[in-house]
Coordinates of C-alpha atoms and ligand atoms in Angstrom, one line a residue:
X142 CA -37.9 -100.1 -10.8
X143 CA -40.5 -102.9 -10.4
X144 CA -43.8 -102.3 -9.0
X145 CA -43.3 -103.2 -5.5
X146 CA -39.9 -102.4 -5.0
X147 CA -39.6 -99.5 -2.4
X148 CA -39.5 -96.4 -3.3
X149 CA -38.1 -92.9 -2.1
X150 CA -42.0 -92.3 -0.9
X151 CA -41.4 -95.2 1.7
X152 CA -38.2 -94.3 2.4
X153 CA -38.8 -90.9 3.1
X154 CA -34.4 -90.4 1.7
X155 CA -32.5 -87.6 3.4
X156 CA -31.8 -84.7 1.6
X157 CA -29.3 -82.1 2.8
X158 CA -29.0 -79.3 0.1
X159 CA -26.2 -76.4 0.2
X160 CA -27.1 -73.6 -2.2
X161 CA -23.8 -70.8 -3.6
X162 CA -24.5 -67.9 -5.8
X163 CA -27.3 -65.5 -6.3
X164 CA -30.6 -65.2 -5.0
X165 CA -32.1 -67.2 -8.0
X166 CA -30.2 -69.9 -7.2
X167 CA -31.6 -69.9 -3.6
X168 CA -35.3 -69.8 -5.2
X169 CA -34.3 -73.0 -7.2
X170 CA -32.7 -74.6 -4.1
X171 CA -36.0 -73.7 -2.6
X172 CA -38.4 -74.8 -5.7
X173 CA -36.9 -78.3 -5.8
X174 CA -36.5 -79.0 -2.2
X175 CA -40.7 -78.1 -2.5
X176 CA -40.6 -80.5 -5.6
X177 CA -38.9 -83.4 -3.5
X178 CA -40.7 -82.8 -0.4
X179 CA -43.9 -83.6 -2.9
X180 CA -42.1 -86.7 -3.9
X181 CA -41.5 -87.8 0.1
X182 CA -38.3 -87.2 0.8
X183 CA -37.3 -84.9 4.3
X184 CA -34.4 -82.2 4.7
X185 CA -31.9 -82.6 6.7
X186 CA -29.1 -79.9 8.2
X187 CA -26.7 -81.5 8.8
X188 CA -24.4 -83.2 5.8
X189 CA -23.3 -86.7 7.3
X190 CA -26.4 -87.6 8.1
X191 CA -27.9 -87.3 4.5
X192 CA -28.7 -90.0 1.9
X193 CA -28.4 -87.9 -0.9
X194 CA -26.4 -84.4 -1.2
X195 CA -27.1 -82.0 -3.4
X196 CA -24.5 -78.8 -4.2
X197 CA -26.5 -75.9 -6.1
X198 CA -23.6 -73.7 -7.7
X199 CA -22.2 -71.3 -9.1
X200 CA -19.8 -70.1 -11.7
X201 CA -20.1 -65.9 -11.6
X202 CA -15.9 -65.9 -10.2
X203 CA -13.3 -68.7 -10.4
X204 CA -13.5 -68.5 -6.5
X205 CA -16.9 -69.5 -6.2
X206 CA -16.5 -72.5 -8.6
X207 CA -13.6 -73.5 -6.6
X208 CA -15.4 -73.6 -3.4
X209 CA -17.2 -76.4 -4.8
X210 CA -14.6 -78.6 -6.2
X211 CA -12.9 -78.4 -2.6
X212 CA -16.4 -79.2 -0.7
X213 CA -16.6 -82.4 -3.7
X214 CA -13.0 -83.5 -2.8
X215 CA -13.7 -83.6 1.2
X216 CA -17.2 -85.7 0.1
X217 CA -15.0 -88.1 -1.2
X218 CA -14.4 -90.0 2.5
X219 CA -18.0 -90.3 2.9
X220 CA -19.1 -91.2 -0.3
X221 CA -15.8 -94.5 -0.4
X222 CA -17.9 -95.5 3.3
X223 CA -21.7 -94.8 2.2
X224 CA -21.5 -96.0 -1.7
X225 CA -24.9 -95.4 -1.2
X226 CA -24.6 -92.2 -1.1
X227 CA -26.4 -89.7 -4.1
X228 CA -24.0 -87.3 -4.9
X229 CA -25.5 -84.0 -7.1
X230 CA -24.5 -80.6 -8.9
X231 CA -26.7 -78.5 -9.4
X232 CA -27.3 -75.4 -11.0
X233 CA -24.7 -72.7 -13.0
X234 CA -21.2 -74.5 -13.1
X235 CA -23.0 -78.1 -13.5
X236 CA -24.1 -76.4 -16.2
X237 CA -20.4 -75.0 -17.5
X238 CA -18.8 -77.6 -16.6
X239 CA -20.8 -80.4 -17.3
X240 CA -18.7 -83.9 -18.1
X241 CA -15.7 -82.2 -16.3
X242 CA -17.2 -82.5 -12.8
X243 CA -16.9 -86.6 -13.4
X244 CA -13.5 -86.5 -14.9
X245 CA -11.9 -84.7 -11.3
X246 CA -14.7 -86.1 -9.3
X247 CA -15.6 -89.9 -10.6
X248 CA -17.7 -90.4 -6.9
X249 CA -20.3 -87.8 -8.1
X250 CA -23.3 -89.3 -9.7
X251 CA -25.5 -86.2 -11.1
X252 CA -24.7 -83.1 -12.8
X253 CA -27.9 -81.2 -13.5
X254 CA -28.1 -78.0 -15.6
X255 CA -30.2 -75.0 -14.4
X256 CA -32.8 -76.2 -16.9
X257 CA -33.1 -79.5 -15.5
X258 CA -34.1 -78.7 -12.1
X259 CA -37.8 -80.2 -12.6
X260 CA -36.5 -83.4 -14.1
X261 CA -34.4 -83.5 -10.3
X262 CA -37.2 -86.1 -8.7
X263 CA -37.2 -88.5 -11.6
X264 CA -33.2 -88.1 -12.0
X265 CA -32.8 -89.3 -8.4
X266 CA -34.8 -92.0 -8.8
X267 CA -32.9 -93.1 -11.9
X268 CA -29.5 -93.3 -9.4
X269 CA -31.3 -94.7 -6.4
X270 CA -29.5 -98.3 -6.0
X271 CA -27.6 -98.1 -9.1
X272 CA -24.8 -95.8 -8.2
X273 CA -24.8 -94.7 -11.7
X274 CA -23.5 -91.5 -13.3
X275 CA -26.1 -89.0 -15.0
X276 CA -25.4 -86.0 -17.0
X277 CA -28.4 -83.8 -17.4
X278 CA -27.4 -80.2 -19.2
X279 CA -30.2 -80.0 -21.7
X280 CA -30.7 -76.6 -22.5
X281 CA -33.9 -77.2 -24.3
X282 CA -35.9 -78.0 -21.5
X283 CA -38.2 -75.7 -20.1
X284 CA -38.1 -74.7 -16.5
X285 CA -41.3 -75.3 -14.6
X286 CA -41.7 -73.1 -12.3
X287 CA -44.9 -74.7 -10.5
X288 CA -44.2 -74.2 -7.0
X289 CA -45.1 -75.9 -3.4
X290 CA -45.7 -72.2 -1.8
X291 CA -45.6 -73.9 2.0
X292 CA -41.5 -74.8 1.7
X293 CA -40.3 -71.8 2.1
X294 CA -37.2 -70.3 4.6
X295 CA -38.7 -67.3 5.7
X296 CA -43.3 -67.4 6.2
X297 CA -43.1 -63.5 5.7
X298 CA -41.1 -63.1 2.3
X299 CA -40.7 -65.0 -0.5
X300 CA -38.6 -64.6 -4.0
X301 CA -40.8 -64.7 -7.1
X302 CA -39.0 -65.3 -10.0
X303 CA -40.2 -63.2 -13.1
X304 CA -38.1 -64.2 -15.6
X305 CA -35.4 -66.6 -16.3
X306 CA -31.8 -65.9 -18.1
X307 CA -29.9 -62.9 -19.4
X308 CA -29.5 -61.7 -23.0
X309 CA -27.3 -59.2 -22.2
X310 CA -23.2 -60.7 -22.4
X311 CA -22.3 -57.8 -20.7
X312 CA -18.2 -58.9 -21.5
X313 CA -17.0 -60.4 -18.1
X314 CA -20.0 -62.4 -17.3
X315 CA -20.6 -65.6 -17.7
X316 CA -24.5 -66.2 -16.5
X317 CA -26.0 -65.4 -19.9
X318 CA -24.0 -68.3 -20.8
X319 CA -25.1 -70.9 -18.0
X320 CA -28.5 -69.5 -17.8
X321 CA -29.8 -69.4 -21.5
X322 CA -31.9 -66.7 -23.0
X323 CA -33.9 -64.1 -21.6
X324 CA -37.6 -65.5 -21.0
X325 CA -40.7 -63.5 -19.1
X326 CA -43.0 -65.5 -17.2
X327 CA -46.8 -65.2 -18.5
X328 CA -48.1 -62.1 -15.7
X329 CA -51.2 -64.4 -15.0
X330 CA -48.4 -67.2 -13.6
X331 CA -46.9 -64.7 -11.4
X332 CA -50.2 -63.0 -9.8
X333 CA -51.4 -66.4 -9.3
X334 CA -48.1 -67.6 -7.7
X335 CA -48.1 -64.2 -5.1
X336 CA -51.9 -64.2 -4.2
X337 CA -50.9 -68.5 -3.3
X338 CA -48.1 -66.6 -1.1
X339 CA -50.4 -64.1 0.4
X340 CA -53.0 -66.8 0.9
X341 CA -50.1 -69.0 3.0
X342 CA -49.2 -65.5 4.7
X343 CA -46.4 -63.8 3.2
X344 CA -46.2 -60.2 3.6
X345 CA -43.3 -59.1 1.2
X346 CA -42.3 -60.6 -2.2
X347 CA -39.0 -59.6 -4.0
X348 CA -39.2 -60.1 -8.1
X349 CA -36.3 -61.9 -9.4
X350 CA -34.4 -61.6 -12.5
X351 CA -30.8 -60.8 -13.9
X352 CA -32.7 -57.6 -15.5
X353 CA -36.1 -57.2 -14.5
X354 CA -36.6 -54.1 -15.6
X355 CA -36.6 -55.5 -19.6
X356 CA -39.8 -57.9 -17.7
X357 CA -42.3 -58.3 -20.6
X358 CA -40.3 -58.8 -23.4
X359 CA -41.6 -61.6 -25.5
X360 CA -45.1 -61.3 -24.0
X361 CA -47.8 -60.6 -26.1
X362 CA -49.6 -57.6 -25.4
X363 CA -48.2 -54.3 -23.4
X364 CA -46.7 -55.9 -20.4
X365 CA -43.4 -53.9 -18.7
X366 CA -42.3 -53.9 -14.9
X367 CA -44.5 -50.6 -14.3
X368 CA -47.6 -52.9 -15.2
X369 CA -47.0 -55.8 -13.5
X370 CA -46.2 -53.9 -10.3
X371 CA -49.1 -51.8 -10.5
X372 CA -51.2 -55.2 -11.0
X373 CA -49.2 -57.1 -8.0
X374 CA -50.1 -54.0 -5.8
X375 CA -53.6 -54.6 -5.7
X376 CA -54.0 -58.1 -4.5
X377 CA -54.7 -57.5 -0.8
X378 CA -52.3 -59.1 2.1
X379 CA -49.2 -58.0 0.2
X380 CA -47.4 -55.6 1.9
X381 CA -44.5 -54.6 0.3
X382 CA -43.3 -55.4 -3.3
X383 CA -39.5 -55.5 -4.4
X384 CA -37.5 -56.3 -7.5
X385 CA -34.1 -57.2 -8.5
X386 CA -31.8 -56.5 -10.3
X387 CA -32.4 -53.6 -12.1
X388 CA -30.1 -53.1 -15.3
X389 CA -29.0 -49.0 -15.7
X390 CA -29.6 -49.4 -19.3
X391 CA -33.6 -50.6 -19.0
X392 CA -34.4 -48.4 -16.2
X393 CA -37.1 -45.7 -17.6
X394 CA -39.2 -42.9 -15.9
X395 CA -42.1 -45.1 -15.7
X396 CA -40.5 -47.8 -13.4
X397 CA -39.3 -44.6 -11.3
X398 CA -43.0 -43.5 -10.8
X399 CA -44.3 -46.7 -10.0
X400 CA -42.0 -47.0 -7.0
X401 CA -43.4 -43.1 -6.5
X402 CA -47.2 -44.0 -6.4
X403 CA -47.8 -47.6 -5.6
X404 CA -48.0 -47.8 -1.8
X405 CA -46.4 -51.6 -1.5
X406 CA -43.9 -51.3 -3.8
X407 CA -40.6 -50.2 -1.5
X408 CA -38.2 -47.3 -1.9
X409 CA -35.2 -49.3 -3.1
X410 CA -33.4 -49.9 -6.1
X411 CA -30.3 -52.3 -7.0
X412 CA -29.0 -50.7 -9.8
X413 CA -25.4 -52.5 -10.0
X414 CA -23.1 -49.4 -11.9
X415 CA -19.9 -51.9 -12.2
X416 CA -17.8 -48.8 -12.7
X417 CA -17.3 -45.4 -12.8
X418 CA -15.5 -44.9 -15.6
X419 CA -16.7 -44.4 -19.6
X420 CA -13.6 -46.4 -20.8
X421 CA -14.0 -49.2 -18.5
X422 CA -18.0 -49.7 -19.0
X423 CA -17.6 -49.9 -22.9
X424 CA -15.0 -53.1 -22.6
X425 CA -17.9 -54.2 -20.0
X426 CA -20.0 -54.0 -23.1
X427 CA -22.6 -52.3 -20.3
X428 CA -24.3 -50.2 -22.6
X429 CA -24.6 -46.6 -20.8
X430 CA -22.1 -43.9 -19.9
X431 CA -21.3 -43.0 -16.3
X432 CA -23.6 -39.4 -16.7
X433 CA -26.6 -41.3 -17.8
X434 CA -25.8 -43.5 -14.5
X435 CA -25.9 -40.2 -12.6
X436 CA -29.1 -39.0 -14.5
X437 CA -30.8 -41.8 -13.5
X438 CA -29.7 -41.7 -10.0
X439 CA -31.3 -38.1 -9.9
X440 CA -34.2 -39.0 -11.7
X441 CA -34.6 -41.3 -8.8
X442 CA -33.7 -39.0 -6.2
X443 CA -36.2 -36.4 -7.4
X444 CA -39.0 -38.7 -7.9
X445 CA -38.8 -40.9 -4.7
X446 CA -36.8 -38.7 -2.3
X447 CA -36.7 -41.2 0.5
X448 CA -35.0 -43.5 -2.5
X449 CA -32.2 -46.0 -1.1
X450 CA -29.9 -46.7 -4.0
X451 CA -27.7 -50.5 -3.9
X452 CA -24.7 -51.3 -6.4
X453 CA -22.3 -53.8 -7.4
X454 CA -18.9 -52.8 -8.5
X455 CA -16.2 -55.1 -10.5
X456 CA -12.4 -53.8 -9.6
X457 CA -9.7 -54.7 -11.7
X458 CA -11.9 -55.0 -15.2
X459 CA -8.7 -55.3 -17.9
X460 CA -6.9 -52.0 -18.6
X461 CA -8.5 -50.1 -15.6
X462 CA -5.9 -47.3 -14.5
X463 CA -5.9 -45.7 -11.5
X464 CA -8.3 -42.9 -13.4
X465 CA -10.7 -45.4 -14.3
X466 CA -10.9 -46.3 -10.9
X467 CA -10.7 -43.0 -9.4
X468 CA -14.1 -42.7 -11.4
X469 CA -15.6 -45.3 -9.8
X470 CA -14.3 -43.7 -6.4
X471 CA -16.1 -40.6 -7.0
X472 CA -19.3 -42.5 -8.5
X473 CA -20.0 -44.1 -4.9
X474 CA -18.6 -41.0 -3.4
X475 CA -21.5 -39.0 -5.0
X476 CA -24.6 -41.5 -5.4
X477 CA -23.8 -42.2 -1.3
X478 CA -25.3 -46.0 -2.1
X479 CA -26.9 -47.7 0.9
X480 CA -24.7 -50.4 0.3
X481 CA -22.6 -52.5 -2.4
X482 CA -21.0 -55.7 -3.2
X483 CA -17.5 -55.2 -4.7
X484 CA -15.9 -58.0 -6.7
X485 CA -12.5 -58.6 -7.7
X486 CA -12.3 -59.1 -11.6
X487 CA -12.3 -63.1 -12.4
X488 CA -12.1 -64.4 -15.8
X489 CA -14.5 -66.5 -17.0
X490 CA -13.8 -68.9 -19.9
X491 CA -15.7 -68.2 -23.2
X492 CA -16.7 -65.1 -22.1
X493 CA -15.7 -61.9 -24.5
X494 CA -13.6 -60.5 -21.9
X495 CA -11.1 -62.9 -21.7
X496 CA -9.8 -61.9 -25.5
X497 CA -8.9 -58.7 -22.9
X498 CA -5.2 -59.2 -20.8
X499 CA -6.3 -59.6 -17.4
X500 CA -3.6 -57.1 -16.8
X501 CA -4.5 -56.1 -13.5
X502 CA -2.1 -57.3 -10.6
X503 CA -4.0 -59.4 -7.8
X504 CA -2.1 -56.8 -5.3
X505 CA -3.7 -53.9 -7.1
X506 CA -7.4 -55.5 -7.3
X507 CA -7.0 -56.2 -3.3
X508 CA -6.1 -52.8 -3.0
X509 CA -8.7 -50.6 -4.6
X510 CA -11.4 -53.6 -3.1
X511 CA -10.1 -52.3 0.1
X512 CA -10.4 -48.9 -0.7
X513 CA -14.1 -49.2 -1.9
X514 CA -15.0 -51.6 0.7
X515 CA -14.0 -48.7 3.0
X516 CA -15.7 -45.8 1.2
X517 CA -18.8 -47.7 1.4
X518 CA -18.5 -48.5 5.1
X519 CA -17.9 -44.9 5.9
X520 CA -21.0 -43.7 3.9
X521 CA -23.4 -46.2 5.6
X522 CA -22.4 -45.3 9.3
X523 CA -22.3 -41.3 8.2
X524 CA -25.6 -42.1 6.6
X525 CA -27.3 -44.7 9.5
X526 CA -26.3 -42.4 11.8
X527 CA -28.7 -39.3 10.3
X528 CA -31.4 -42.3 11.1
X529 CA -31.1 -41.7 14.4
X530 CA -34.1 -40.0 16.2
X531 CA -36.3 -41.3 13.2
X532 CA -38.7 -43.3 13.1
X533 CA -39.4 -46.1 10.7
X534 CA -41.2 -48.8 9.8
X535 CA -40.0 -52.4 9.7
X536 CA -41.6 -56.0 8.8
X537 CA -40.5 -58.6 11.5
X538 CA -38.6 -61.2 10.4
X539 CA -37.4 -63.1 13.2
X540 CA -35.6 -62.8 16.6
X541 CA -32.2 -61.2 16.2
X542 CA -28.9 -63.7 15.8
X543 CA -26.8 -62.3 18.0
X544 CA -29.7 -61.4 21.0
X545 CA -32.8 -63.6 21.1
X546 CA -34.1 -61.4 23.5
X547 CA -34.2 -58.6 20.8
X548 CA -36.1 -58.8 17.1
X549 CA -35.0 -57.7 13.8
X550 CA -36.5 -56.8 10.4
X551 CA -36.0 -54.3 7.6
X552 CA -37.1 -51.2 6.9
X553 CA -38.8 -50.2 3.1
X554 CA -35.3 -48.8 2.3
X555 CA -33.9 -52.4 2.9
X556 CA -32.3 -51.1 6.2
X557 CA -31.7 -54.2 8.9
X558 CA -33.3 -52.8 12.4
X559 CA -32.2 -54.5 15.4
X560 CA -34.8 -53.5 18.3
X561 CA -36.4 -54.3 21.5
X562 CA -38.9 -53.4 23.6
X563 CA -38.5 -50.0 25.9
X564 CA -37.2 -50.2 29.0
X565 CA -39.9 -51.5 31.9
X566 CA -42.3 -52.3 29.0
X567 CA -44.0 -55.7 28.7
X568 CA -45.9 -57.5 25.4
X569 CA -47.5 -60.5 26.0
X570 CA -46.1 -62.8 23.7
X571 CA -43.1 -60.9 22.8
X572 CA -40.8 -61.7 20.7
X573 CA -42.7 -63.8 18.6
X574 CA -46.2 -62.1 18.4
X575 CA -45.0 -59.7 16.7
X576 CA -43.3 -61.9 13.5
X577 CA -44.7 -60.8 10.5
X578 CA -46.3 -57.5 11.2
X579 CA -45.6 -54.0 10.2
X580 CA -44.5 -51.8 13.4
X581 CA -42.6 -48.4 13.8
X582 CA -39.3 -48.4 15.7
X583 CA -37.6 -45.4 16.9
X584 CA -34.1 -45.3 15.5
X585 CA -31.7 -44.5 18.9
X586 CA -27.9 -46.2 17.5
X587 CA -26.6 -47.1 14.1
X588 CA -23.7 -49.0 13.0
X589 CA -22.1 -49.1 9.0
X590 CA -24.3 -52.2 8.7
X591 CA -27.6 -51.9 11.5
X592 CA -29.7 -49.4 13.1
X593 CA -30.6 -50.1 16.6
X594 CA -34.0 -49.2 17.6
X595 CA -37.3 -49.3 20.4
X596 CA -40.4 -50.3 19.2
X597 CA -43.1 -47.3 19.6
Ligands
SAH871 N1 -27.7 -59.4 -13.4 C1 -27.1 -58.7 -12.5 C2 -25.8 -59.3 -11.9 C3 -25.6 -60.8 -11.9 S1 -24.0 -61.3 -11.4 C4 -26.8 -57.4 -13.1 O1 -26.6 -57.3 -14.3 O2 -26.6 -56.4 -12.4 C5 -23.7 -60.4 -9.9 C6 -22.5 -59.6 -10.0 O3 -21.4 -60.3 -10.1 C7 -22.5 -58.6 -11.1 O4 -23.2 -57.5 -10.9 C8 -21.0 -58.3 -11.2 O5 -20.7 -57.2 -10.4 C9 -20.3 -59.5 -10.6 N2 -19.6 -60.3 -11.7 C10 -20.1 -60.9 -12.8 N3 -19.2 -61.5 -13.5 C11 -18.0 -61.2 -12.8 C12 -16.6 -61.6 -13.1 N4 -16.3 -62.2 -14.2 N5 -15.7 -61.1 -12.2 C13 -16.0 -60.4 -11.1 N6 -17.3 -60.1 -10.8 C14 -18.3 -60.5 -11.7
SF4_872 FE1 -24.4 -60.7 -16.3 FE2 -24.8 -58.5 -17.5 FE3 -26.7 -60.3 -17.6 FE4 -26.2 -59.1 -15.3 S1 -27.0 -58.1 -17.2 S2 -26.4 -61.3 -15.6 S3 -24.0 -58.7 -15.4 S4 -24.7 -60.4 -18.6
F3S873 FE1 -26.3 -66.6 -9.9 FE2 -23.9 -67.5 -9.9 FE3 -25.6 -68.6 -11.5 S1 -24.5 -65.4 -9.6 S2 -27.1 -67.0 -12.0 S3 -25.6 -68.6 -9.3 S4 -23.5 -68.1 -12.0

């Protein structure tokens, strides 16, 4: 570009910027829409009126990868009237994929790999004008992770990532694969990046990682989760302190305790089981048996008593019988999880797994779903409903979607409270001057999904 040709600074482009996937994905959409924002470009919500669109995506099921070749196919019309128009992927499946994003979709120009993401202002700037085609799936590159704390969603929590990738290959998955290897961020990078947080006002920070609690391998010196969140809980305007996702297999005592004894860090776990049954976690190449699953769970339970325990579940894994499943069935049935995502077994190319018949018929993966989908709703309403008549405390997010007159937050358990003020009551300022503080609500209704609440 010549020296007084415009730039993207002058133009200040349009960006709009839809994210799939995990919450690490979010934290990239998030770190490189602070990295453009550096570079001058604005945000916009709404897709037709963008100059450059950018899909961040993801490859965990076939499902989610074909979301995004539908939403590149209806891009096409606007792309044949603007051929202006910067069309990107971002992220896990540019990363599988690669090259065979511009073979079924020639009218995208970028493909960037989840190790390019820093390289995404210069890349731009590369297309801008030129409607070329650039394929960027180094996996060499190292991520930056230098971050513009002010662009952020939410002012009161933030992500943190701790460490990038998974070395795991547990046998169905396919992240190890578009993520790279298992690397720990340097613990002065991450204090640094929370205290910049605190410092612009955020009260809870969740640690980010496919296994955080393996955090430190690689380091030099003794660095483990128990450390770092012990050193995170002393910097002063932090509130609360959580981390995901925790791997069954790393989980020790010591992680247990600090959740015990630190006062910020929060009474929650995602521990994702995936199944119930012995058989079925072998093939999953998991590494633990269903008792040491339950051990742990009562580990938990006896050192933190107020512990809420989340999951994730796989249905339909290859060979799993109606026993192996029952298994799982009396897993959730006895660890009473405060909630769980259940996913119906997808194959993922070049993934061990898929030397396994995915033998399983579609019918019989709906089906259990279903019935855990179920289970788990019953246990949270039997269980949300004990709430009621407690009291509890909960950080204030924001003004409730479906009442604005009404606020809503969590509690440390990871509960959502939707609350108001009590009846003939009056706060000057309310809703909004109470976003971001701490406050305790009296629990009066629950649902399976919300507890329903009066401020005290
Ligand atoms: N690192 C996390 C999970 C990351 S992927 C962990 O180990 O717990 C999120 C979830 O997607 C997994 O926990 C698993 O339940 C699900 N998943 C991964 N691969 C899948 C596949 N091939 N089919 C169906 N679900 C899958
Ligand atoms: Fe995938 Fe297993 Fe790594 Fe989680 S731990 S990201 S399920 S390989
Ligand atoms: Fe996350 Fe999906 Fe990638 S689950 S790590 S966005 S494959």
């Amino acid at each position: 570009m010549s020296k007084d040709s415009k730039t993207y600074k002058d133009f200040g482009k349009k960006v709009y910027i839809r994210t799939f996937g995990c919450q690490m994905n979010k934290l990239d959409s998030e770190l490189s829409i602070g990295s453009l924002v550096r570079e001058g470009y604005t945000f916009v919500e709404d897709e037709k009126a963008a100059d450059i669109i950018l899909l961040n995506t993801c490859s965990v099921r076939n499902k989610a990868e074909h979301k995004v070749y539908s939403q590149l196919g209806s891009l096409r019309n606007q792309k044949e009237k603007n051929p202006d128009l910067i069309l990107g992927v971002l992220g896990c499946m540019a990363q599988n994929e690669g090259e065979k994003i511009f073979r079924r979709m020639p009218h995208v120009n970028l493909i960037c790999g989840t190790r390019e993401f820093s390289r995404l202002p210069t890349l731009l700037e590369e297309i801008n004008g030129s409607n070329k085609q650039i394929l960027a799936i180094n996996e060499d590159e190292m991520v930056s992770f230098d971050r513009l704390v002010t662009q952020r969603p939410n002012r009161f929590k933030a992500f943190v990532s701790i460490m990038r990738g998974c070395d795991n290959y547990c046998s169905y998955c396919i992240v190890p694969y578009v993520r790279g290897r298992e690397f720990s961020r340097p613990v002065g990078d991450i204090i640094n990046e929370v205290k910049s947080l605190t410092d612009d006002g955020c009260k809870e920070i969740t640690l980010l990682g496919q296994n955080v609690n393996s955090y430190g391998k690689g380091l030099n010196g003794n660095i483990t989760l128990a450390n770092l969140l012990k050193k995170l809980n002393s910097i002063e305007g932090i509130e609360r302190i959580r981390f995901v996702t925790s791997h069954p297999r790393d989980m020790i005592k010591d992680i247990l305790e600090a959740i015990s004894e630190l006062p910020k860090v929060c009474e929650n776990l995602h521990m994702p089981a995936q199944s119930g049954s012995d058989r079925i976690l072998e093939k999953m190449r998991r590494q633990y048996t269903s008792t040491h699953y339950r051990e742990l769970v009562e580990m938990a339970k006896s050192l933190v008593p107020d512990i809420t325990i989340a999951s994730d579940f796989i249905v339909g894994f290859p060979g799993e019988t109606e026993d192996d499943f029952e298994d799982t069935v009396s897993l959730m049935r006895d660890v009473r999880y405060q909630n769980c995502f259940i996913f119906k077994y997808s194959p993922r190319t070049g993934t061990a797994a898929t030397e396994l018949k995915d033998d399983v018929p579609e019918e019989t993966k709906r089906r259990r779903n279903q019935i855990l989908l179920d289970l788990q709703s019953d246990i949270s309403a039997e269980d949300n409903k004990e709430m009621i008549g407690k009291s509890v405390e909960v950080l204030v997010e924001g003004t409730s979607k479906t009442d604005e007159s009404k606020l809503t937050g969590r509690t440390r358990q990871n509960q959502i409270v939707v609350f108001s003020l009590p009846e003939g009551r009056s706060q000057e300022g309310w809703p909004s001057s109470l976003q971001g503080k701490l406050v305790n609500i009296n629990i009066v209704d629950s649902t399976d999904l919300t507890l329903f609440g009066i401020i005290n």
